Amino acid sequence: MDENKKIIRVLVAMCSIFFAITAYLTYLQIFQGKKLMQNVYNRRNSEIEENTLRGSIFDRNGVVLAYSEKSGESYERIYPYEALYSHVIGYNSKIYGKSLIEAAYNGYLLGLDNYSQVFGMVDRESRGNDIYLTLDHKLQELGGNLLKDKKGAIVAIDPKTGEVLALVSKPDFNANSKWLEENWVSIAESEEALLLPRATQGLYPPGSVYKVIISAGAIEKGLDKKTYEDKGKVVIDGYEIKNAGEKALGNIGIKEALAASSNVVYSQIGVELGSNQLKRLADRIGMNRDIEFDIPVNKSIFPYDTMGKNDMAAVAIGQGEMLFTPFHMAMLTAGIANGGDVMKPVLVKSVMSPEEKKIKDFKSNVMYKIMEAKTADIIKDMMYEAVENGTGANAKIEGISVAGKTGTAENHLSEKNKGGEHAWFIGFAPVEDPKIAVAVIVEHGGSGGGVSAPIAKRIISEYLQSIEKH
Amino acid sequence: MFRKIAGYVPLSMIIFANIIGYTFLAFREEPYNSHAFLMCFIVLAMICISYTVIIKKRFGESYLFLIVSMLLSIGIMMIYRLDSGLAVKQVIWMLTGIIAFFTCYYLYLKIDKWHKYYYLYIVAPILLYILTLVFGTTINGAKNWIIIAGFSFQPSELNKILYVFFLGSYFKSRDKLFFQKSNIGEKNKIFMNRVLLMFITYLNVGFLALQRDWGTIAILLLVYLFVLYIFSEGYKFLILNCGLLLPTALIAYKFFYHVRVRVEIWINPWEDILGKGYQIAQSLFGIGSGGFFGTGLRMGKPYMIPFASTDFIFSAICEEMGTLTGVAVVLLYMLLCYRAFKIALNIKRRFEKIVVLGLILLIGMQTFIIIGGVIKLIPLTGTTLPYVSYGGSSLVTSFIILGILQAISRGDFSSEGENYG
């Protein structure tokens, strides 16, 4: 009977619908379950939080950077170094929520992954997991002191492992919730953008440090064998480009040009490379791309679609419209130091259970390649020259070979008054066997060689001394 | 002897599940809660007595009631865990429901020619809708409640059954219900009949839209389309209806803020997690926090899910009893549908065939719409989970449906009876 056939078809349809529900439920549980459970807005966690001793956060050597203490009925989060880690660890407030590591590792810190939770022993008093960061507290503290009241950022990375050794952003704020909650409005509305983690989310024009990247393109094209005539200024497409102080450097190759930071030579190289190669270069080093990291990192911006000759010249000397985060710049510096391989940056080294068992161990691997090892070797040598006999002389350390590059990035403020440029320095040491790569920026600090290079020098020598001792 | 015992195996499983559940609930409190055992006893007593009557009096299909008993047990257990006062009320509703079940069973068999009262199935819903619009109260965004003496019920629940009866009367002698005696020609008659069928369907939908009862609209239209598919001649009329519904749905999406919001929440509930997306987000948090095995009764936090004992009870079950229990609940509904479809396949009398199918489609679609909604498979439209959610009118209506299904399964409808077609 035809009708019964149709009825069976409808029955099959109904069964498929129920099957779809079952399948979706299973999918939900397997692929989203954990995320849903640990979601910051899942109030079950805040109830769990009341009964859970949130895990502590340590530096790489076991210095306590954050811990929880019972105060009355609930726990209070305490940051013994107050503001120093406000742009790394973030804050943990009942009213304003959580940020950075406190937010990203909330599940671990509350121990939501523990089996006790899965099997429902929720209302038992429990302890979360501890987190060990890759940061070196001594280095971080030194960085904080060196920047002090200046605005800016310091990022130090171990080039071989991708471990972040220091991540300083200034200005910062006291992250202890009592202070935070009392001053929230003034913090949030401050003109200095106190809540902005400058190292990872601040965007700056790179200035002359970008010449290092351009050098890679130049070497690949064989331009390192060429000599250029530097008269102190050059006109490209009706637009005059000058060296600092209009200094004429004579007949030089790119090695000397980088050491002296010649705008005349590099703007010409930019035009020789051409729009396509410049864009490919920017793409290769990860411009406009998300960087996967333990805390959010802004994309560096390369906004050009079509480039005129003066755009090419401007980009080559780092004065175009492109913008970098200090963090990205440090990664690239580390990449050069590591023979062209950029390691995936790591901030959280390991997670330890309350029973001192290692739950998670974060290992790095190569994230992407920015240049061939051969090219990197030539650039290392050029950067060494820039510190030894060039603009980066202030970063020289006795007995250690340092490679680096200064940058003095023009911005809307520096157009009006001299000395308002952003001061950059990137560098690494020792050149033969790089142990640390650094990027320093001081907002409106003036010249990179004068302001940022000495800061980088202190960071590098402090770190190398400390690992010598160990 | 063995057969006799085997017949009681499913019942013993229900008893077992209830005893375990309430023991758990009783001992999770200190000092232990004897009230839970009383609860357990009353629920089981009602189930056992009813089931014995069904078996002894040879009511026909015996599995329908068993499946429903299991669903009810899970529901009342969950409601008891959320709010024991509410569970007591639900047990009273269960008793009312069982009385309604037996009443409808006898009534249905007693009155033989149900298709003759088609005008009642058309007029009564309209009266009820108007009554709701005039005297109705808005609860949870839908103005479909009437409160009489502190006693609230949803007339649209009853209207769904009446609409199915109307469909039965219409398709009993297909396209010949109206204008039987007029002489406007055979083709015109069919045309006018179909126009009236659509008109009455959309009149129902229109009233429901005025009450913003989107869930019931979806259920009614799905039942309508499925019945058209099975019983309408050819596919032209079905395609025409589908074709009409599509632009109507688009217009509704464009002009009704409520419809649009629901779709938007469905696509991305996380955008406004503390506002519009709150309910669905909390529901998903509950399911996610429970895992496959659940936190255990009284060990999770299902009270954080809004409307946990009514619309969102499925999420609460998933949180504390686990996603696997959730899957089991879905399978119970599937079994229920299967048994009812089997009844439909065996009857020859057309009116009863349509009524059985229509009623089980009502239950099935309602289940799909609410479970699919709370797990974010489809946009969420508020409606109860049949037999499980707390709610008097929903539970009693569902029992009325069960009573009619039971009656038809028992009745001698296997002969053609009369001609149709």
Short mmCIF file of C-alpha atoms in Angstrom, two decimals, chain A residues 221 269-282 302 304-309 311-312 315:
data_model
loop_
_atom_site.label_atom_id
_atom_site.label_comp_id
_atom_site.label_asym_id
_atom_site.label_seq_id
_atom_site.Cartn_x
_atom_site.Cartn_y
_atom_site.Cartn_z
CA LYS A 221 69.18 39.32 -4.98
CA ILE A 269 67.76 49.05 -2.52
CA GLY A 270 64.05 49.29 -1.81
CA VAL A 271 63.39 50.57 -5.33
CA GLU A 272 65.66 47.90 -6.80
CA LEU A 273 63.80 45.15 -4.97
CA GLY A 274 60.47 46.45 -6.26
CA SER A 275 56.97 46.22 -5.02
CA ASN A 276 56.47 42.47 -5.44
CA GLN A 277 59.60 41.46 -3.62
CA LEU A 278 58.95 43.91 -0.77
CA LYS A 279 55.47 42.51 -0.36
CA ARG A 280 56.71 38.94 -0.47
CA LEU A 281 59.32 39.79 2.12
CA ALA A 282 56.69 41.28 4.42
CA PHE A 302 51.77 45.96 6.17
CA TYR A 304 50.22 48.30 0.91
CA ASP A 305 48.38 46.91 -2.08
CA THR A 306 50.09 48.88 -4.77
CA MET A 307 53.34 50.65 -4.11
CA GLY A 308 54.82 53.69 -5.82
CA LYS A 309 58.55 54.26 -5.93
CA ASP A 311 56.49 53.91 -0.99
CA MET A 312 59.21 51.38 -1.81
CA VAL A 315 59.33 50.93 3.39
#
